[in-house]
Short mmCIF file of C-alpha atoms in Angstrom, two decimals:
data_model
loop_
_atom_site.label_atom_id
_atom_site.label_comp_id
_atom_site.label_asym_id
_atom_site.label_seq_id
_atom_site.Cartn_x
_atom_site.Cartn_y
_atom_site.Cartn_z
CA UNK A 1 0.00 0.00 0.00
CA UNK A 2 1.28 3.49 -0.82
CA UNK A 3 2.31 5.36 2.32
CA UNK A 4 0.14 8.30 1.23
CA UNK A 5 -3.06 6.26 1.19
CA UNK A 6 -5.48 5.18 3.88
CA UNK A 7 -7.37 1.99 3.04
CA UNK A 8 -10.41 3.97 1.83
CA UNK A 9 -8.51 6.76 0.06
CA UNK A 10 -9.31 7.16 -3.61
CA UNK A 11 -6.87 9.03 -5.89
CA UNK A 12 -6.87 12.71 -4.98
CA UNK A 13 -8.08 12.22 -1.42
CA UNK A 14 -4.60 12.37 0.22
CA UNK A 15 -4.04 15.85 -1.22
CA UNK A 16 -7.39 17.06 0.18
CA UNK A 17 -6.64 15.40 3.51
CA UNK A 18 -3.35 17.30 3.60
CA UNK A 19 -5.19 20.55 2.83
CA UNK A 20 -7.53 19.83 5.74
CA UNK A 21 -4.54 19.29 8.03
CA UNK A 22 -3.15 22.64 6.89
CA UNK A 23 -6.42 24.41 7.66
CA UNK A 24 -6.54 22.83 11.11
CA UNK A 25 -2.95 23.85 11.85
CA UNK A 26 -3.58 27.48 10.88
CA UNK A 27 -7.05 28.02 12.33
CA UNK A 28 -7.02 25.80 15.41
CA UNK A 29 -3.35 25.76 16.42
CA UNK A 30 -2.24 29.16 15.14
CA UNK A 31 0.65 27.79 13.09
CA UNK A 32 2.03 29.61 10.03
CA UNK A 33 1.19 27.76 6.85
CA UNK A 34 4.85 27.37 5.90
CA UNK A 35 5.58 25.81 9.28
CA UNK A 36 2.61 23.47 9.07
CA UNK A 37 3.33 22.41 5.48
CA UNK A 38 6.21 19.90 5.87
CA UNK A 39 4.43 17.52 8.29
CA UNK A 40 1.03 18.03 6.68
CA UNK A 41 2.30 17.31 3.16
CA UNK A 42 4.76 14.53 4.04
CA UNK A 43 2.29 11.67 3.40
CA UNK A 44 1.51 13.01 -0.11
CA UNK A 45 3.92 11.46 -2.58
CA UNK A 46 3.50 13.46 -5.78
CA UNK A 47 4.88 16.97 -6.05
CA UNK A 48 1.88 18.17 -8.07
CA UNK A 49 -0.49 16.82 -5.42
CA UNK A 50 1.46 18.63 -2.70
CA UNK A 51 1.22 21.84 -4.72
CA UNK A 52 -2.53 21.27 -5.15
CA UNK A 53 -3.00 20.76 -1.40
CA UNK A 54 -1.22 24.06 -0.71
CA UNK A 55 -3.26 25.89 -3.35
CA UNK A 56 -6.56 24.57 -1.95
CA UNK A 57 -5.61 25.61 1.59
CA UNK A 58 -4.34 29.03 0.50
CA UNK A 59 -7.46 29.87 -1.51
CA UNK A 60 -9.69 28.62 1.31
CA UNK A 61 -7.89 30.96 3.73
CA UNK A 62 -7.77 33.86 1.26
CA UNK A 63 -11.54 33.79 0.67
CA UNK A 64 -12.67 32.25 3.97
CA UNK A 65 -15.07 35.02 5.02
CA UNK A 66 -16.88 34.83 1.69
CA UNK A 67 -16.92 31.03 1.60
CA UNK A 68 -18.38 31.01 5.11
CA UNK A 69 -21.14 33.38 4.01
CA UNK A 70 -22.12 30.91 1.27
CA UNK A 71 -22.03 27.99 3.70
CA UNK A 72 -24.14 29.82 6.29
CA UNK A 73 -26.64 30.81 3.62
CA UNK A 74 -27.23 27.14 2.78
CA UNK A 75 -27.64 25.74 6.31
CA UNK A 76 -30.64 26.10 8.61
CA UNK A 77 -28.46 25.82 11.70
CA UNK A 78 -25.00 27.40 11.43
CA UNK A 79 -22.04 25.07 11.70
CA UNK A 80 -19.64 25.91 14.55
CA UNK A 81 -16.63 27.93 13.33
CA UNK A 82 -14.23 25.11 14.20
CA UNK A 83 -16.41 22.27 12.91
CA UNK A 84 -14.62 19.80 10.65
CA UNK A 85 -17.55 19.88 8.25
CA UNK A 86 -17.14 23.66 7.85
CA UNK A 87 -13.46 23.28 6.99
CA UNK A 88 -14.22 20.53 4.48
CA UNK A 89 -16.89 22.70 2.85
CA UNK A 90 -14.46 25.61 2.67
CA UNK A 91 -12.00 23.37 0.84
CA UNK A 92 -14.67 22.04 -1.52
CA UNK A 93 -16.04 25.48 -2.38
CA UNK A 94 -12.57 26.94 -2.88
CA UNK A 95 -11.90 24.20 -5.43
CA UNK A 96 -15.15 24.94 -7.22
CA UNK A 97 -15.13 28.73 -7.15
CA UNK A 98 -11.41 29.55 -7.21
CA UNK A 99 -9.61 26.59 -8.77
CA UNK A 100 -12.56 25.69 -11.04
CA UNK A 101 -12.18 21.94 -10.57
CA UNK A 102 -15.01 19.59 -11.69
CA UNK A 103 -17.82 19.19 -9.18
CA UNK A 104 -17.84 15.38 -9.32
CA UNK A 105 -14.13 15.26 -8.50
CA UNK A 106 -14.58 17.70 -5.61
CA UNK A 107 -17.37 15.58 -4.11
CA UNK A 108 -15.47 12.31 -4.63
CA UNK A 109 -12.35 13.64 -2.88
CA UNK A 110 -14.04 15.84 -0.27
CA UNK A 111 -16.71 13.66 1.34
CA UNK A 112 -14.23 10.92 2.37
CA UNK A 113 -12.67 13.49 4.71
CA UNK A 114 -15.87 13.25 6.79
CA UNK A 115 -15.79 9.50 7.42
CA UNK A 116 -18.15 8.89 10.32
CA UNK A 117 -19.34 12.49 10.08
CA UNK A 118 -22.06 14.52 8.36
CA UNK A 119 -21.33 13.57 4.75
CA UNK A 120 -24.94 13.98 3.70
CA UNK A 121 -25.05 17.50 5.17
CA UNK A 122 -21.80 18.49 3.45
CA UNK A 123 -22.96 17.06 0.12
CA UNK A 124 -26.29 18.87 0.41
CA UNK A 125 -24.69 22.22 1.28
CA UNK A 126 -22.11 21.94 -1.52
CA UNK A 127 -24.80 21.02 -4.04
CA UNK A 128 -27.11 23.82 -2.94
CA UNK A 129 -24.38 26.44 -3.15
CA UNK A 130 -22.95 25.37 -6.49
CA UNK A 131 -26.36 24.93 -8.13
CA UNK A 132 -27.06 28.59 -7.35
CA UNK A 133 -23.94 29.47 -9.40
CA UNK A 134 -22.67 32.01 -6.87
CA UNK A 135 -20.00 34.58 -7.69
CA UNK A 136 -17.44 35.57 -5.11
CA UNK A 137 -17.00 39.33 -4.64
CA UNK A 138 -14.39 41.16 -6.65
CA UNK A 139 -12.11 41.31 -3.58
CA UNK A 140 -11.89 39.02 -0.55
CA UNK A 141 -13.70 40.15 2.58
CA UNK A 142 -11.08 40.72 5.26
CA UNK A 143 -11.47 39.14 8.71
CA UNK A 144 -13.04 41.63 11.13
CA UNK A 145 -9.91 42.31 13.29
CA UNK A 146 -7.78 42.91 10.20
CA UNK A 147 -10.41 45.11 8.56
CA UNK A 148 -10.75 47.20 11.70
CA UNK A 149 -6.99 47.80 11.97
CA UNK A 150 -6.40 48.53 8.31
CA UNK A 151 -9.43 50.76 7.85
CA UNK A 152 -8.11 52.89 10.70
CA UNK A 153 -4.55 52.90 9.31
CA UNK A 154 -5.23 53.12 5.56
CA UNK A 155 -8.76 54.48 4.99
CA UNK A 156 -7.91 55.60 1.46
CA UNK A 157 -6.10 52.36 0.56
CA UNK A 158 -8.23 49.64 2.13
CA UNK A 159 -10.18 48.79 -1.04
CA UNK A 160 -7.01 48.60 -3.12
CA UNK A 161 -5.30 46.46 -0.48
CA UNK A 162 -8.22 44.01 -0.42
CA UNK A 163 -8.19 43.84 -4.21
CA UNK A 164 -4.46 43.13 -4.18
CA UNK A 165 -4.95 40.15 -1.90
CA UNK A 166 -7.45 38.48 -4.23
CA UNK A 167 -4.98 36.33 -6.16
CA UNK A 168 -1.58 34.75 -5.53
CA UNK A 169 1.30 36.99 -6.67
CA UNK A 170 3.51 36.56 -9.73
CA UNK A 171 7.08 35.30 -9.48
CA UNK A 172 9.72 38.00 -8.91
CA UNK A 173 13.43 37.46 -9.49
CA UNK A 174 16.31 39.61 -8.30
CA UNK A 175 19.24 39.55 -10.70
CA UNK A 176 22.84 39.17 -9.63
CA UNK A 177 23.84 41.68 -12.32
CA UNK A 178 21.39 44.58 -12.73
CA UNK A 179 23.19 45.62 -15.92
CA UNK A 180 21.89 42.40 -17.51
CA UNK A 181 18.22 43.22 -16.84
CA UNK A 182 17.29 43.53 -20.51
CA UNK A 183 19.05 40.29 -21.39
CA UNK A 184 17.38 38.24 -18.64
CA UNK A 185 13.96 39.80 -19.21
CA UNK A 186 14.16 38.65 -22.83
CA UNK A 187 15.65 35.21 -22.06
CA UNK A 188 13.00 34.41 -19.45
CA UNK A 189 10.11 36.04 -21.33
CA UNK A 190 9.19 38.28 -18.41
CA UNK A 191 8.77 41.94 -17.64
CA UNK A 192 10.92 44.26 -15.53
CA UNK A 193 9.74 46.99 -13.18
CA UNK A 194 13.21 48.33 -12.34
CA UNK A 195 16.88 47.45 -12.97
CA UNK A 196 17.83 44.12 -11.44
CA UNK A 197 14.26 42.78 -11.46
CA UNK A 198 12.33 40.34 -13.67
CA UNK A 199 8.68 39.36 -13.13
CA UNK A 200 7.23 36.09 -14.45
CA UNK A 201 3.78 34.50 -14.23
CA UNK A 202 3.15 32.43 -11.12
CA UNK A 203 3.16 28.65 -11.20
CA UNK A 204 6.53 28.22 -12.91
CA UNK A 205 8.91 25.56 -11.57
CA UNK A 206 11.82 27.76 -10.50
CA UNK A 207 14.47 25.04 -10.77
CA UNK A 208 13.73 24.59 -14.46
CA UNK A 209 14.32 28.22 -15.40
CA UNK A 210 17.35 29.39 -17.34
CA UNK A 211 19.94 30.84 -14.97
CA UNK A 212 18.87 28.99 -11.81
CA UNK A 213 21.75 26.53 -11.74
CA UNK A 214 24.23 29.25 -12.73
CA UNK A 215 23.22 31.57 -9.88
CA UNK A 216 22.14 34.39 -12.17
CA UNK A 217 19.17 35.33 -9.94
CA UNK A 218 17.13 34.39 -6.88
CA UNK A 219 13.44 34.55 -6.01
CA UNK A 220 12.47 37.70 -4.08
CA UNK A 221 9.35 39.85 -4.13
CA UNK A 222 10.09 43.24 -5.66
CA UNK A 223 8.99 45.07 -2.50
CA UNK A 224 11.26 42.86 -0.39
CA UNK A 225 14.20 43.88 -2.56
CA UNK A 226 13.77 47.61 -1.96
CA UNK A 227 15.23 47.96 1.58
CA UNK A 228 18.66 46.62 0.57
CA UNK A 229 18.66 48.87 -2.49
CA UNK A 230 18.44 51.87 -0.14
CA UNK A 231 22.03 51.19 0.97
CA UNK A 232 23.48 51.61 -2.53
CA UNK A 233 26.81 50.24 -3.76
CA UNK A 234 29.28 48.81 -1.29
CA UNK A 235 32.59 49.25 -3.12
CA UNK A 236 34.23 46.83 -0.70
CA UNK A 237 32.88 48.44 2.47
CA UNK A 238 31.46 46.44 5.39
CA UNK A 239 27.75 45.77 5.88
CA UNK A 240 25.82 44.00 8.63
CA UNK A 241 22.60 42.18 7.73
CA UNK A 242 20.57 41.55 10.88
CA UNK A 243 17.87 38.84 10.90
CA UNK A 244 19.49 37.83 7.61
CA UNK A 245 18.07 34.38 6.88
CA UNK A 246 17.05 33.04 4.41
CA UNK A 247 19.46 35.38 2.68
CA UNK A 248 17.77 37.35 -0.07
CA UNK A 249 18.97 40.69 1.26
CA UNK A 250 22.41 39.30 2.11
CA UNK A 251 22.79 38.28 -1.52
CA UNK A 252 21.65 41.71 -2.67
CA UNK A 253 24.32 43.36 -0.55
CA UNK A 254 27.00 40.97 -1.77
CA UNK A 255 26.00 41.57 -5.39
CA UNK A 256 26.22 45.33 -4.73
CA UNK A 257 29.84 44.98 -3.61
CA UNK A 258 29.49 44.93 0.18
CA UNK A 259 31.52 42.69 2.50
CA UNK A 260 28.67 41.20 4.51
CA UNK A 261 28.27 39.84 8.01
CA UNK A 262 24.95 37.98 8.05
CA UNK A 263 23.48 37.41 11.52
CA UNK A 264 20.44 35.39 12.52
CA UNK A 265 19.55 33.50 15.69
CA UNK A 266 17.80 30.59 13.91
CA UNK A 267 20.18 27.77 13.03
CA UNK A 268 17.53 26.19 10.78
CA UNK A 269 17.07 29.39 8.80
CA UNK A 270 20.84 29.90 8.59
CA UNK A 271 21.08 26.48 6.93
CA UNK A 272 18.83 27.84 4.18
CA UNK A 273 20.97 30.96 3.94
CA UNK A 274 24.10 28.82 3.54
CA UNK A 275 22.42 26.79 0.78
CA UNK A 276 21.38 29.95 -1.04
CA UNK A 277 24.87 31.44 -0.80
CA UNK A 278 26.37 28.21 -2.12
CA UNK A 279 24.04 28.13 -5.13
CA UNK A 280 24.93 31.71 -5.96
CA UNK A 281 28.66 31.15 -5.26
CA UNK A 282 28.61 34.00 -2.75
CA UNK A 283 30.69 34.25 0.43
CA UNK A 284 29.69 36.02 3.61
CA UNK A 285 30.57 35.90 7.29
CA UNK A 286 27.65 34.02 8.84
CA UNK A 287 26.95 34.45 12.56
CA UNK A 288 24.41 32.47 14.58
CA UNK A 289 23.43 34.84 17.40
CA UNK A 290 20.67 36.98 18.86
CA UNK A 291 21.34 40.61 18.00
CA UNK A 292 20.01 41.66 21.42
CA UNK A 293 22.89 39.85 23.15
CA UNK A 294 25.55 39.71 20.41
CA UNK A 295 28.51 42.06 20.74
CA UNK A 296 30.10 43.30 17.51
CA UNK A 297 33.91 43.59 17.46
CA UNK A 298 33.79 46.28 14.76
CA UNK A 299 31.56 48.94 13.30
CA UNK A 300 29.89 48.79 9.90
CA UNK A 301 29.43 51.23 7.03
CA UNK A 302 25.91 49.92 6.41
CA UNK A 303 23.42 48.02 8.55
CA UNK A 304 20.19 46.46 7.33
CA UNK A 305 17.64 45.51 9.98
CA UNK A 306 14.73 43.63 8.44
CA UNK A 307 13.12 43.16 11.81
CA UNK A 308 10.87 40.32 13.01
CA UNK A 309 7.27 41.42 12.55
CA UNK A 310 3.68 40.32 12.04
CA UNK A 311 4.40 39.72 8.32
CA UNK A 312 0.94 41.00 7.45
CA UNK A 313 2.38 42.64 4.35
CA UNK A 314 2.91 39.19 2.83
CA UNK A 315 -0.81 38.33 2.99
CA UNK A 316 -1.25 37.95 -0.78
CA UNK A 317 1.30 35.09 -0.81
CA UNK A 318 0.65 33.93 2.79
CA UNK A 319 -3.10 34.40 3.38
CA UNK A 320 -2.81 32.52 6.67
CA UNK A 321 -1.45 35.71 8.28
CA UNK A 322 -4.94 37.18 7.96
CA UNK A 323 -6.18 34.61 10.46
CA UNK A 324 -3.47 34.96 13.09
CA UNK A 325 -3.54 37.36 16.01
CA UNK A 326 -0.14 39.08 16.16
CA UNK A 327 1.16 40.41 19.46
CA UNK A 328 1.81 43.82 17.95
CA UNK A 329 2.80 45.56 21.18
CA UNK A 330 5.39 42.89 21.98
CA UNK A 331 6.74 42.92 18.43
CA UNK A 332 7.02 46.71 18.45
CA UNK A 333 8.98 46.58 21.72
CA UNK A 334 11.37 44.00 20.23
CA UNK A 335 11.81 46.05 17.05
CA UNK A 336 12.61 49.21 18.99
CA UNK A 337 15.20 47.37 21.08
CA UNK A 338 16.85 45.90 18.00
CA UNK A 339 16.87 49.28 16.27
CA UNK A 340 18.58 51.03 19.17
CA UNK A 341 21.16 48.25 19.44
CA UNK A 342 21.89 48.28 15.70
CA UNK A 343 22.59 52.02 15.79
CA UNK A 344 25.51 51.40 18.17
CA UNK A 345 27.39 49.41 15.51
CA UNK A 346 27.25 52.04 12.77
CA UNK A 347 30.47 53.68 11.61
CA UNK A 348 30.64 57.50 11.35
CA UNK A 349 28.84 58.49 8.16
CA UNK A 350 27.36 55.00 7.82
CA UNK A 351 23.74 54.27 6.96
CA UNK A 352 21.14 52.19 8.76
CA UNK A 353 18.02 50.86 7.00
CA UNK A 354 15.09 49.58 9.06
CA UNK A 355 12.39 47.51 7.35
CA UNK A 356 9.38 45.31 8.13
CA UNK A 357 7.12 43.26 5.85
CA UNK A 358 4.10 44.59 7.73
CA UNK A 359 1.02 46.68 7.05
CA UNK A 360 0.80 47.69 10.72
CA UNK A 361 1.93 51.29 11.39
CA UNK A 362 3.07 50.34 14.90
CA UNK A 363 5.77 48.20 13.24
CA UNK A 364 6.77 50.80 10.66
CA UNK A 365 5.77 54.44 10.70
CA UNK A 366 5.50 54.61 14.50
CA UNK A 367 9.00 53.17 14.91
CA UNK A 368 10.43 55.75 12.50
CA UNK A 369 8.73 58.62 14.34
CA UNK A 370 10.10 57.54 17.71
CA UNK A 371 13.69 56.79 16.71
CA UNK A 372 15.88 59.89 16.96
CA UNK A 373 19.38 58.52 17.61
CA UNK A 374 20.47 59.12 13.99
CA UNK A 375 19.76 61.66 11.26
CA UNK A 376 17.09 60.64 8.73
CA UNK A 377 17.99 60.23 5.05
CA UNK A 378 14.92 60.57 2.85
CA UNK A 379 14.01 57.84 0.36
CA UNK A 380 13.83 59.36 -3.12
CA UNK A 381 11.80 58.43 -6.22
CA UNK A 382 15.05 57.31 -7.87
CA UNK A 383 15.34 54.58 -5.23
CA UNK A 384 11.99 53.04 -6.18
CA UNK A 385 10.14 51.42 -9.10
CA UNK A 386 8.20 53.75 -11.36
CA UNK A 387 4.75 54.21 -9.88
CA UNK A 388 5.91 53.91 -6.27
CA UNK A 389 6.64 57.20 -4.51
CA UNK A 390 8.09 57.96 -1.07
CA UNK A 391 5.79 59.19 1.67
CA UNK A 392 5.73 62.85 2.64
CA UNK A 393 8.10 61.96 5.50
CA UNK A 394 10.63 60.42 3.10
CA UNK A 395 9.81 56.81 3.99
CA UNK A 396 9.01 53.80 1.81
CA UNK A 397 5.53 52.32 2.17
CA UNK A 398 4.15 49.66 -0.17
CA UNK A 399 0.94 47.65 0.01
CA UNK A 400 -0.66 44.84 -2.03
CA UNK A 401 -2.76 47.31 -4.01
CA UNK A 402 0.21 49.16 -5.50
CA UNK A 403 1.22 48.47 -9.11
CA UNK A 404 -1.87 46.28 -9.34
CA UNK A 405 -1.99 46.31 -13.13
CA UNK A 406 1.58 44.96 -13.18
CA UNK A 407 0.96 42.23 -10.59
CA UNK A 408 1.15 44.09 -7.29
CA UNK A 409 3.59 44.26 -4.40
CA UNK A 410 3.94 42.89 -0.90
CA UNK A 411 3.39 45.34 1.91
CA UNK A 412 6.66 46.79 3.24
CA UNK A 413 7.86 49.71 5.29
CA UNK A 414 11.45 50.98 5.16
CA UNK A 415 13.36 54.04 6.20
CA UNK A 416 17.01 54.98 6.61
CA UNK A 417 19.26 57.11 8.80
CA UNK A 418 22.91 58.12 8.86
CA UNK A 419 25.42 58.46 11.70
CA UNK A 420 27.34 61.72 12.17
CA UNK A 421 30.57 61.71 10.15
#
């Protein structure tokens, strides 16, 4: 018997069972989807089935409020929020309305997940909803706590942000050699939004692309690439990348000519950084340490602090963050402590960039307003892709609704300061 099959599992059921495990991990145990994925997907043998399980779970989480409205409209007595039958129906409706899979296949692979449970109820609800030929709204309905925070923070952007979350993002590549942007854009058949960047449609197997084995580029959302760009060319000077793993920003700094010390306290994540450096044939000083207790034996001409945060800015690629409850006050306290410590290691005339992949002002704008140990250096339009402009304060702020016609951006905040010469 295949290790991915239970005795009553028909083809396709293991992938749906894995998707159900992913939903349970996110909604009932509060785990990030990426953390839950390895154990949840391990019993599924085929790579395409593992990808399908992830897609089903992601679309169920992305559109969960709207799927629940359809479910509740087809039941006389509402199902409890944590009921297994509700999760199974979310998965089934996401396949029908988002992935456009055949109804008979959805029923055949979904109802076995309710062995010993209310299969007849689930079948009846699914049939009633799909027979009505419902249309999901143009943009996902945000969970109430998220909507409340973001309406208060971004009243003029909330509709665009919701629209930007509605589909998984395209594939962004950061090039080792920005001067070769035209060449790689043509070779890969993509588009470029600024030098050193190529954007491709989602769903491409990265390892099969031209240039992967040669280390010509790495995968990195365009917004995530902007903070390191704010430090400019290194010309052999020393840079410190704090919270560096898995290494995208470290590689940017190395490609820009910096000598890099890459620090992170997670040994597991540093293993990924080491693998990425090896593929790109890059060398950096790698330090496993907590920056709140680590003592530098030198100062640095540039420091990049991409601080731990709620990661709510990554919601279009990680919709599970919409359903977590971040401890924003605790995160903000940690970020402020890291920022003050990083400033101590800056050489005279050096630059410090602070960034978070968050849409929460307490993790971005509020930190910049409070920090006064260094002199601010305004972000300029020349630092950014066309169509993205600095804030009035000279900060960088992106959100999923920006550059929507070109495929959108993750949500990021970044700002920079300089030490007295």
